[in-house]
Amino acid sequence: MPSATPAAAPDDADRSPDAVLVVDFGAQYAQLIARRVREARVYSEIVPHTMPVSEMLAKNPKAIILSGGPSSVYADDAPHVGPELFEAGVPVLGICYGFQAMARALGGNVAHTGTREYGGTALTVSRPGSTLFEGTPAEQAVWMSHGDSVAEAPEGFAVTASTPGTPVAAFESDDKKLYGVQHHPEVMHSTHGQLVLEHFLYRGAGLNPDWTMSSVVEESVAAVREQVGSKRAICGLSGGVDSAVAAALVQRAIGDQLTCVYVDHGLMRKGESEQVEKDFVAATGVRLKVVDAEERFLDALAGVSDPEQKRKIIGREFIRVFEQAASEIVAEAGAAGEAVEFLVQGTLYPDVVESGGGTGTANIKSHHNVGGLPKDLQFQLIEPLRRLFKDEVRMVGQELGLPEEIVQRQPFPGPGLGIRIVGDVTKARLDLLREADAIARQELTAAGLDRGIWQCPVVLLADVRSVGVQGDGRTYGHPIVLRPVSSEDAMTADWSRLPYDVLAKISTRITNEVDEVNRVVLDVTSKPPGTIEWE
């Protein structure tokens, strides 16, 4: 076994494809900008506005986009952009606050006009043939969200659009490759917004739309082969799409040097352990080692109700089980067997962002792959999906030839049902939740709604009791929460408007068939302010 010292993953910057950097000024749409750039088949990364310009430029970006943000450029603590960013020859697009920060840094005038524009706004394009607005109508609907306005463009910039309340709603300088818009082209309410973004990328920055899932697979396979060499790796296979695609990608790179370890921790949903052993092995032919660790996990979680603590315990126990499995794999290979030095994880970009590693902002929750890893980790990490959103992972899975049952499976958290029980985790509570969850999944499938929703967490409020009437008698049972949500990438989500008859059937079956449950409630909170999972 490798020595018990922390092992960091290789420096991301060393292996990044050519990137467009999205500088996050605290905007609610920063992740959406990055997605829209990727939809234009150009790779993007989010960096915090606190990153020094020298570090941004050291990443050798092909273009930079400055996001919106909640601040006024005149606020004492407002984030600013140094003029050196605009003197480096890198094409830049400023959006909303980024537009104003750019204008001010370059000598333009940003004014408190007293006029605010929020929501849908009519934009008039004064130069229809400009780099950004070529092929778009002279009058178009855009989405605004600002108080301050650019009153005067910097010297050498052409004003290319205006609104009734904003005389300088866009400016462009082809000579300097610097562009800016006051509206949010990344949101769907800006009717030609995607085209404006693509014009900046293709025409302003001169980029080619060549970032495809086939190129992602090709680059990832080459990177994993270089990283692993002749060593061996294990992958924690959960049965979810993330770990399945990560495992298939790494197997393509190193073949039998990879062994997948499925930890049956007792926190899975009904029938899923059997499905993992059957479906994934049948689809890939990968080596699979199954570890029965239910008792170990339940002992470690006994009496723990704090969700962050649960995540950290589950992450720690996963690693310890992997270490033991690695020892057994090496022993089985004999004295000549290469050491297992690498751990494959299905970490995604939203996991990194929400754990405080993407934008430099608040830690929303510790992801089991990010914030939950022990400090004395004995493996080097392989995280081939770390830069991808969920829908991109599904496309990679399709590119790898994985079956639809795996690729289109609804997301399920690595900590499993352990974080869908609000309260202590026990075997009895897990069994109760498993039955309720199975009923919800059966009815959603029967109604043909599986593809129409992102996922439907079923939550047990174990520390809550409610009065009910069942069998002509008073009961004091647990509530079950249904949390169906619609989303593109889990960064934002809205609750799914399921048909009432489907909800009624789920509720009736759960309260009739699951002991100790006498109430089913529906969570109708969007994200933000709520997260998708309750814990």
C-alpha positions as a printed NumPy array, in Angstrom:
array([[  0.   ,   0.   ,   0.   ],
       [  1.163,   3.594,  -0.543],
       [  2.31 ,   5.494,   2.515],
       [ -0.4  ,   7.24 ,   4.513],
       [  0.306,  10.772,   3.355],
       [ -2.068,  13.189,   1.627],
       [ -1.929,  12.896,  -2.133],
       [ -3.191,  15.739,  -4.267],
       [ -4.591,  15.412,  -7.745],
       [ -2.421,  16.81 , -10.55 ],
       [ -2.627,  20.554, -11.011],
       [ -5.769,  21.257, -13.016],
       [ -4.138,  24.177, -14.774],
       [ -1.478,  21.891, -16.245],
       [ -4.062,  19.766, -18.001],
       [ -6.754,  22.299, -18.91 ],
       [ -7.907,  22.457, -22.5  ],
       [ -7.926,  25.881, -24.116],
       [-10.37 ,  27.773, -21.927],
       [-12.623,  30.785, -21.79 ],
       [-12.482,  32.098, -18.24 ],
       [-15.724,  33.309, -16.681],
       [-14.812,  35.748, -13.907],
       [-17.469,  35.507, -11.206],
       [-18.401,  38.799,  -9.579],
       [-20.969,  37.098,  -7.365],
       [-23.593,  36.722, -10.071],
       [-26.414,  34.24 ,  -9.752],
       [-25.845,  33.478, -13.444],
       [-22.073,  32.856, -13.503],
       [-22.534,  29.099, -13.864],
       [-25.12 ,  29.672, -16.569],
       [-22.655,  31.76 , -18.566],
       [-20.141,  28.915, -18.371],
       [-22.805,  26.468, -19.556],
       [-23.811,  28.65 , -22.482],
       [-20.201,  28.912, -23.612],
       [-19.907,  25.133, -23.479],
       [-23.145,  24.798, -25.435],
       [-21.335,  26.784, -28.118],
       [-18.766,  23.931, -28.046],
       [-16.066,  26.069, -26.432],
       [-14.589,  25.002, -23.086],
       [-15.097,  27.352, -20.128],
       [-14.048,  27.586, -16.487],
       [-15.257,  29.796, -13.643],
       [-12.697,  31.739, -11.605],
       [-13.306,  34.124,  -8.667],
       [-12.978,  37.877,  -9.132],
       [-10.433,  37.778,  -6.295],
       [ -7.956,  35.923,  -8.511],
       [ -5.116,  38.29 ,  -9.466],
       [ -5.03 ,  39.239, -13.139],
       [ -1.554,  37.721, -13.404],
       [ -2.953,  34.334, -12.356],
       [ -5.814,  34.602, -14.833],
       [ -3.397,  35.363, -17.644],
       [ -1.085,  32.559, -16.51 ],
       [ -3.879,  30.149, -17.425],
       [ -3.398,  31.327, -21.028],
       [ -7.129,  31.908, -21.606],
       [ -8.398,  32.224, -25.151],
       [-11.003,  34.738, -23.983],
       [-12.407,  36.151, -20.751],
       [-16.01 ,  36.913, -19.806],
       [-16.754,  39.2  , -16.859],
       [-20.017,  38.176, -15.196],
       [-22.7  ,  40.284, -13.611],
       [-22.868,  40.845,  -9.889],
       [-24.936,  42.456,  -7.138],
       [-22.589,  45.357,  -6.368],
       [-22.506,  48.955,  -7.523],
       [-19.162,  49.926,  -9.029],
       [-19.192,  52.869,  -6.626],
       [-19.587,  50.801,  -3.451],
       [-16.555,  50.888,  -1.135],
       [-16.144,  47.125,  -1.246],
       [-17.085,  46.7  ,  -4.902],
       [-14.856,  44.285,  -6.873],
       [-12.831,  45.983,  -9.567],
       [-10.895,  44.95 , -12.643],
       [ -7.384,  46.191, -13.213],
       [ -6.774,  47.878, -16.593],
       [ -3.902,  45.436, -17.179],
       [ -6.5  ,  42.77 , -17.98 ],
       [ -7.594,  44.768, -21.026],
       [ -4.034,  45.447, -22.167],
       [ -3.013,  41.781, -22.445],
       [ -4.479,  41.204, -25.901],
       [ -6.999,  38.625, -24.63 ],
       [-10.547,  39.151, -25.994],
       [-12.917,  40.205, -23.197],
       [-16.707,  40.413, -22.946],
       [-18.252,  42.289, -20.024],
       [-21.809,  41.416, -18.953],
       [-23.937,  43.643, -16.694],
       [-21.68 ,  44.495, -13.721],
       [-18.701,  43.222, -15.729],
       [-19.683,  45.665, -18.495],
       [-19.711,  48.565, -16.033],
       [-16.444,  47.511, -14.387],
       [-14.825,  47.32 , -17.823],
       [-16.153,  50.743, -18.804],
       [-14.878,  52.355, -15.621],
       [-11.44 ,  50.696, -15.813],
       [-11.01 ,  51.946, -19.393],
       [-11.982,  55.549, -18.654],
       [-15.691,  55.451, -19.485],
       [-18.363,  56.979, -17.294],
       [-20.693,  54.864, -15.127],
       [-23.449,  56.983, -13.603],
       [-26.129,  56.762, -10.934],
       [-28.932,  57.681, -13.32 ],
       [-31.774,  56.999, -10.923],
       [-33.292,  54.756, -13.59 ],
       [-33.414,  51.045, -12.92 ],
       [-34.124,  48.301, -15.416],
       [-35.18 ,  44.871, -14.194],
       [-36.642,  42.046, -16.236],
       [-37.729,  42.141, -19.864],
       [-36.519,  45.24 , -21.724],
       [-36.609,  46.379, -25.356],
       [-33.096,  46.734, -26.804],
       [-32.441,  48.838, -29.905],
       [-29.391,  47.827, -31.94 ],
       [-27.851,  50.926, -33.516],
       [-25.239,  49.024, -35.549],
       [-26.931,  45.828, -36.78 ],
       [-23.789,  44.659, -38.603],
       [-21.533,  44.869, -35.547],
       [-19.495,  41.925, -34.288],
       [-21.952,  41.093, -31.498],
       [-25.262,  41.883, -33.208],
       [-24.728,  40.696, -36.785],
       [-27.826,  38.831, -37.943],
       [-30.024,  39.913, -35.039],
       [-33.031,  42.268, -35.36 ],
       [-32.771,  45.977, -34.7  ],
       [-35.388,  45.632, -31.955],
       [-35.085,  42.675, -29.607],
       [-36.147,  41.602, -26.118],
       [-33.399,  41.267, -23.505],
       [-33.209,  40.633, -19.767],
       [-31.888,  43.472, -17.624],
       [-30.982,  43.659, -13.934],
       [-29.133,  46.868, -13.058],
       [-29.291,  50.225, -11.324],
       [-26.137,  52.026, -12.428],
       [-25.664,  52.606, -16.165],
       [-22.79 ,  53.323, -18.522],
       [-23.347,  56.938, -19.528],
       [-20.297,  57.286, -21.761],
       [-18.302,  54.589, -23.522],
       [-14.503,  54.531, -23.207],
       [-12.521,  56.27 , -25.916],
       [-12.232,  54.187, -29.084],
       [-15.384,  52.128, -28.417],
       [-18.437,  52.185, -30.649],
       [-21.846,  52.24 , -28.942],
       [-23.856,  49.495, -30.628],
       [-27.105,  49.279, -28.652],
       [-29.341,  51.231, -26.277],
       [-32.567,  50.921, -24.284],
       [-35.05 ,  53.611, -23.204],
       [-33.255,  53.897, -19.854],
       [-29.679,  53.095, -20.92 ],
       [-28.107,  55.105, -23.773],
       [-24.986,  52.888, -23.733],
       [-26.369,  49.35 , -23.502],
       [-23.524,  47.781, -25.509],
       [-20.152,  48.853, -26.836],
       [-17.517,  47.217, -29.006],
       [-13.904,  47.681, -30.036],
       [-12.803,  45.249, -32.707],
       [ -9.273,  46.693, -32.689],
       [ -8.846,  45.901, -28.986],
       [-11.117,  42.81 , -29.067],
       [-13.073,  44.229, -26.144],
       [-16.864,  44.044, -25.968],
       [-19.604,  44.655, -23.436],
       [-23.375,  44.392, -22.983],
       [-25.549,  45.649, -20.155],
       [-28.122,  42.861, -20.516],
       [-27.79 ,  39.155, -19.68 ],
       [-27.351,  37.227, -22.954],
       [-27.004,  33.95 , -21.034],
       [-30.655,  33.799, -19.913],
       [-33.415,  32.483, -22.126],
       [-35.402,  35.715, -21.799],
       [-32.784,  37.46 , -23.954],
       [-34.169,  36.182, -27.237],
       [-30.941,  36.375, -29.226],
       [-28.566,  36.068, -26.292],
       [-26.94 ,  32.785, -27.298],
       [-26.176,  34.183, -30.738],
       [-24.591,  37.275, -29.157],
       [-22.382,  35.031, -27.002],
       [-21.43 ,  32.919, -30.001],
       [-20.591,  36.03 , -32.001],
       [-18.184,  37.086, -29.255],
       [-16.598,  33.636, -29.139],
       [-16.362,  32.988, -32.869],
       [-16.084,  36.463, -34.396],
       [-14.657,  38.568, -31.562],
       [-12.28 ,  36.019, -30.049],
       [-11.736,  33.928, -33.18 ],
       [-12.414,  30.616, -31.412],
       [-13.469,  27.408, -33.106],
       [-16.414,  25.305, -31.845],
       [-14.351,  22.157, -31.421],
       [-14.935,  21.228, -27.759],
       [-17.082,  18.118, -28.2  ],
       [-17.763,  15.049, -26.094],
       [-15.597,  12.964, -28.396],
       [-12.726,  15.38 , -27.772],
       [-13.431,  15.217, -24.015],
       [-13.178,  11.411, -24.112],
       [-10.005,  11.513, -26.187],
       [ -8.295,  14.086, -23.944],
       [ -9.407,  12.379, -20.719],
       [ -8.22 ,   8.957, -21.827],
       [ -4.799,  10.358, -22.75 ],
       [ -4.536,  12.242, -19.439],
       [ -5.456,   9.175, -17.36 ],
       [ -2.948,   6.974, -19.188],
       [ -0.224,   9.531, -18.548],
       [ -1.19 ,   9.908, -14.89 ],
       [ -1.481,   6.191, -14.05 ],
       [  1.262,   4.683, -16.159],
       [  1.674,   1.022, -15.19 ],
       [  0.12 ,   1.427, -11.742],
       [ -3.309,   0.24 , -10.728],
       [ -6.492,   2.055,  -9.781],
       [ -9.756,   1.372,  -8.024],
       [-13.052,   3.132,  -8.562],
       [-15.82 ,   3.541,  -6.052],
       [-18.833,   2.412,  -8.039],
       [-22.09 ,   3.691,  -6.573],
       [-24.409,   2.717,  -9.385],
       [-25.055,   6.343, -10.288],
       [-24.3  ,   7.85 , -13.674],
       [-21.279,   9.843, -12.41 ],
       [-19.258,   6.94 , -11.049],
       [-20.367,   4.678, -13.913],
       [-19.179,   7.107, -16.587],
       [-15.953,   7.834, -14.674],
       [-15.264,   4.097, -14.387],
       [-15.997,   3.454, -18.071],
       [-13.744,   6.339, -19.094],
       [-10.841,   5.16 , -16.94 ],
       [-11.309,   1.559, -18.06 ],
       [-10.991,   2.686, -21.673],
       [ -7.685,   4.295, -20.7  ],
       [ -6.065,   1.57 , -18.576],
       [ -8.149,  -1.582, -19.054],
       [ -7.584,  -4.312, -16.467],
       [ -5.439,  -2.006, -14.351],
       [ -8.789,  -0.773, -13.007],
       [-10.871,  -2.653, -10.471],
       [-14.249,  -1.234,  -9.47 ],
       [-15.227,  -1.558,  -5.843],
       [-18.899,  -1.48 ,  -4.975],
       [-19.433,  -0.747,  -1.314],
       [-22.783,  -2.066,  -0.15 ],
       [-23.074,   0.363,   2.752],
       [-26.727,  -0.301,   3.444],
       [-27.664,   3.221,   2.336],
       [-28.816,   2.334,  -1.183],
       [-32.361,   2.317,  -2.478],
       [-34.387,  -0.848,  -2.885],
       [-32.956,  -3.229,  -5.493],
       [-30.044,  -1.006,  -6.451],
       [-27.231,  -3.193,  -5.161],
       [-28.432,  -6.043,  -7.362],
       [-28.765,  -3.653, -10.306],
       [-25.193,  -2.409,  -9.933],
       [-23.766,  -5.912,  -9.912],
       [-25.799,  -6.967, -12.937],
       [-26.203,  -3.989, -15.273],
       [-22.836,  -2.262, -15.094],
       [-20.738,  -5.398, -15.282],
       [-22.832,  -6.63 , -18.197],
       [-22.383,  -3.318, -20.013],
       [-18.651,  -2.895, -19.503],
       [-17.127,  -6.209, -18.468],
       [-15.232,  -4.348, -15.755],
       [-13.73 ,  -6.155, -12.786],
       [-16.015,  -5.681,  -9.803],
       [-15.301,  -6.344,  -6.148],
       [-18.314,  -6.15 ,  -3.827],
       [-17.756,  -5.236,  -0.168],
       [-20.523,  -5.765,   2.383],
       [-20.019,  -2.854,   4.788],
       [-23.541,  -2.134,   6.032],
       [-22.753,  -2.84 ,   9.68 ],
       [-19.601,  -0.716,   9.571],
       [-21.421,   2.336,   8.18 ],
       [-24.381,   2.055,  10.531],
       [-22.048,   1.781,  13.523],
       [-20.149,   4.896,  12.38 ],
       [-23.383,   6.848,  11.86 ],
       [-25.047,   5.78 ,  15.102],
       [-26.425,   8.768,  16.995],
       [-25.301,  11.313,  14.357],
       [-27.982,  13.669,  13.068],
       [-25.941,  16.644,  11.807],
       [-25.924,  16.469,   7.967],
       [-22.386,  17.768,   7.482],
       [-21.134,  15.255,  10.024],
       [-22.954,  12.469,   8.213],
       [-21.347,  13.411,   4.899],
       [-17.881,  13.492,   6.407],
       [-18.36 ,  10.149,   8.179],
       [-19.652,   8.473,   5.033],
       [-16.801,   9.92 ,   2.954],
       [-14.234,   8.802,   5.528],
       [-15.626,   5.274,   5.743],
       [-15.702,   4.994,   1.96 ],
       [-12.008,   5.746,   1.801],
       [-11.167,   3.306,   4.575],
       [-13.122,   0.554,   2.841],
       [-11.33 ,   1.357,  -0.414],
       [ -7.966,   1.107,   1.313],
       [ -8.845,  -2.331,   2.66 ],
       [-10.176,  -3.392,  -0.745],
       [ -6.955,  -2.189,  -2.392],
       [ -4.89 ,  -4.296,   0.006],
       [ -6.983,  -7.344,  -0.833],
       [ -6.731,  -6.675,  -4.567],
       [ -2.926,  -6.456,  -4.355],
       [ -2.764,  -9.614,  -2.232],
       [ -4.898, -11.468,  -4.755],
       [ -2.563, -10.369,  -7.541],
       [  0.422, -11.9  ,  -5.767],
       [  3.782, -10.502,  -4.77 ],
       [  4.44 ,  -9.169,  -8.27 ],
       [  1.242,  -7.124,  -8.315],
       [  1.579,  -3.368,  -8.818],
       [  0.409,  -1.216,  -5.923],
       [ -2.987,   0.421,  -6.11 ],
       [ -2.107,   4.098,  -5.986],
       [ -5.136,   5.767,  -7.577],
       [ -8.756,   6.285,  -6.628],
       [-11.25 ,   7.144,  -9.363],
       [-14.114,   9.443,  -8.35 ],
       [-17.118,  10.765, -10.254],
       [-16.707,  14.339,  -8.98 ],
       [-18.548,  16.877, -11.154],
       [-18.091,  20.614, -11.63 ],
       [-21.195,  21.523,  -9.549],
       [-19.767,  19.406,  -6.693],
       [-16.606,  21.507,  -6.776],
       [-18.479,  24.815,  -7.022],
       [-20.927,  24.034,  -4.201],
       [-18.108,  22.877,  -1.939],
       [-16.473,  26.296,  -2.242],
       [-13.894,  25.252,  -4.814],
       [-15.26 ,  26.841,  -7.943],
       [-16.016,  30.493,  -7.405],
       [-14.35 ,  31.457,  -4.169],
       [-17.754,  32.019,  -2.613],
       [-19.573,  30.307,   0.235],
       [-19.466,  26.6  ,   0.874],
       [-23.065,  25.485,   0.308],
       [-22.407,  21.92 ,   1.42 ],
       [-19.52 ,  19.501,   1.707],
       [-19.662,  17.056,  -1.141],
       [-18.522,  13.575,  -0.136],
       [-15.879,  13.645,  -2.882],
       [-14.69 ,  17.17 ,  -2.081],
       [-15.238,  18.299,   1.5  ],
       [-15.688,  14.83 ,   2.965],
       [-12.309,  13.278,   2.158],
       [ -9.993,  12.476,   5.069],
       [ -6.751,  14.436,   5.319],
       [ -4.621,  11.287,   5.42 ],
       [ -5.917,  10.033,   2.087],
       [ -3.703,   7.198,   0.84 ],
       [ -4.559,   7.545,  -2.845],
       [ -3.92 ,   9.969,  -5.641],
       [ -7.224,  11.019,  -7.159],
       [ -8.389,  10.521, -10.723],
       [-11.392,  12.755, -11.378],
       [-12.003,  12.673, -15.14 ],
       [-15.408,  14.387, -14.883],
       [-14.345,  17.197, -12.561],
       [-14.835,  19.84 , -15.248],
       [-18.23 ,  18.652, -16.487],
       [-21.859,  19.395, -15.733],
       [-24.302,  16.514, -15.355],
       [-25.787,  16.714, -18.846],
       [-22.25 ,  16.697, -20.289],
       [-21.487,  13.571, -18.265],
       [-24.51 ,  11.871, -19.806],
       [-23.227,  12.796, -23.276],
       [-19.827,  11.336, -22.43 ],
       [-21.575,   8.145, -21.286],
       [-23.375,   7.936, -24.613],
       [-20.084,   8.54 , -26.404],
       [-18.624,   5.596, -24.468],
       [-21.54 ,   3.358, -25.462],
       [-23.064,   2.87 , -22.018],
       [-26.713,   1.727, -22.035],
       [-29.516,   4.238, -21.571],
       [-30.567,   2.654, -18.25 ],
       [-27.255,   3.799, -16.783],
       [-26.74 ,   7.061, -18.678],
       [-30.243,   8.397, -18.029],
       [-30.509,   7.261, -14.427],
       [-31.694,  10.047, -12.151],
       [-28.988,  11.471,  -9.858],
       [-28.544,   9.799,  -6.499],
       [-26.14 ,  11.211,  -3.883],
       [-23.025,   9.26 ,  -2.942],
       [-23.969,   9.325,   0.768],
       [-27.194,   7.635,  -0.295],
       [-30.234,   7.517,   1.925],
       [-28.069,   8.577,   4.853],
       [-28.681,  12.212,   3.894],
       [-32.345,  11.668,   3.081],
       [-33.136,  10.847,   6.682],
       [-33.475,  14.021,   8.731],
       [-32.265,  12.678,  12.052],
       [-30.292,   9.659,  13.194],
       [-29.693,   6.895,  10.662],
       [-30.825,   3.42 ,  11.728],
       [-31.538,   0.174,   9.904],
       [-35.265,   0.445,  10.674],
       [-35.458,   4.004,   9.34 ],
       [-33.534,   3.054,   6.213],
       [-35.902,   0.156,   5.516],
       [-38.899,   2.446,   5.974],
       [-37.477,   5.056,   3.599],
       [-36.494,   2.392,   1.059],
       [-40.115,   1.249,   0.8  ],
       [-41.482,   4.784,   0.431],
       [-38.849,   5.656,  -2.17 ],
       [-39.548,   2.499,  -4.162],
       [-43.252,   3.352,  -4.342],
       [-42.543,   6.879,  -5.562],
       [-40.174,   5.615,  -8.238],
       [-42.603,   2.935,  -9.397],
       [-45.446,   5.411,  -9.823],
       [-43.313,   8.028, -11.59 ],
       [-42.112,   5.352, -14.01 ],
       [-45.635,   4.046, -14.574],
       [-46.77 ,   7.597, -15.39 ],
       [-43.914,   8.066, -17.884],
       [-42.411,  10.946, -15.902],
       [-38.851,   9.671, -15.406],
       [-37.377,  11.837, -18.171],
       [-39.557,  14.837, -17.338],
       [-37.93 ,  15.485, -13.971],
       [-34.307,  15.81 , -12.905],
       [-34.749,  13.705,  -9.793],
       [-37.193,  13.066,  -6.984],
       [-35.559,  12.726,  -3.575],
       [-37.836,  11.066,  -1.034],
       [-37.055,  12.302,   2.469],
       [-37.928,  10.817,   5.862],
       [-38.444,  13.335,   8.662],
       [-37.317,  10.862,  11.297],
       [-37.281,  13.337,  14.167],
       [-40.781,  14.624,  13.387],
       [-44.081,  12.974,  14.268],
       [-47.529,  13.994,  13.109],
       [-51.009,  12.974,  14.197],
       [-53.02 ,  10.851,  11.803],
       [-56.038,   8.574,  11.582],
       [-55.517,   5.089,  10.173],
       [-57.782,   2.095,  10.654],
       [-60.247,   4.114,  12.727],
       [-57.505,   4.848,  15.237],
       [-55.206,   7.717,  16.102],
       [-51.634,   7.347,  14.863],
       [-48.474,   9.259,  15.547],
       [-46.287,   8.607,  12.515],
       [-43.503,  10.081,  10.421],
       [-44.   ,  12.465,   7.482],
       [-42.472,  11.619,   4.101],
       [-41.412,  14.496,   1.822],
       [-41.516,  14.253,  -1.974],
       [-39.006,  16.569,  -3.662],
       [-39.475,  16.31 ,  -7.483],
       [-37.341,  18.907,  -9.257],
       [-36.555,  20.022, -12.792],
       [-33.059,  21.229, -13.657],
       [-30.392,  21.35 , -16.336],
       [-27.326,  20.823, -14.183],
       [-28.358,  20.954, -10.492],
       [-26.841,  24.412, -10.062],
       [-30.386,  25.798, -10.08 ],
       [-33.681,  23.898,  -9.977],
       [-37.422,  24.361,  -9.784],
       [-39.991,  22.013,  -8.293],
       [-41.725,  19.837, -10.86 ],
       [-45.454,  20.335, -11.36 ],
       [-46.461,  16.668, -11.267],
       [-50.043,  15.682, -12.116],
       [-52.274,  15.645,  -9.048],
       [-53.487,  12.117,  -9.744],
       [-49.906,  10.809,  -9.714],
       [-49.166,  12.606,  -6.44 ],
       [-52.384,  11.271,  -4.944],
       [-51.525,   7.702,  -5.925],
       [-48.027,   7.977,  -4.454],
       [-49.403,   9.416,  -1.215],
       [-52.127,   6.794,  -0.897],
       [-49.76 ,   3.895,  -1.506],
       [-47.097,   5.17 ,   0.905],
       [-49.528,   5.787,   3.763],
       [-51.253,   2.44 ,   3.145],
       [-48.187,   0.27 ,   2.553],
       [-45.385,   1.752,   4.669],
       [-45.597,   1.243,   8.411],
       [-45.196,   4.284,  10.683],
       [-45.889,   6.801,   7.909],
       [-49.163,   8.708,   8.063],
       [-48.45 ,  11.847,   6.069],
       [-46.905,  12.674,   2.668],
       [-45.979,  16.28 ,   1.841],
       [-44.706,  17.982,  -1.318],
       [-41.681,  20.309,  -1.303],
       [-42.398,  23.261,  -3.614],
       [-39.167,  25.209,  -3.014],
       [-36.909,  26.233,  -5.888],
       [-33.091,  26.241,  -5.781],
       [-32.153,  28.809,  -4.657],
       [-33.194,  29.338,  -1.9  ],
       [-33.371,  25.616,  -1.083],
       [-30.953,  22.913,  -2.189],
       [-32.199,  19.815,  -4.017],
       [-31.314,  17.463,  -1.175],
       [-32.575,  18.296,   2.305],
       [-29.216,  17.55 ,   3.934]])
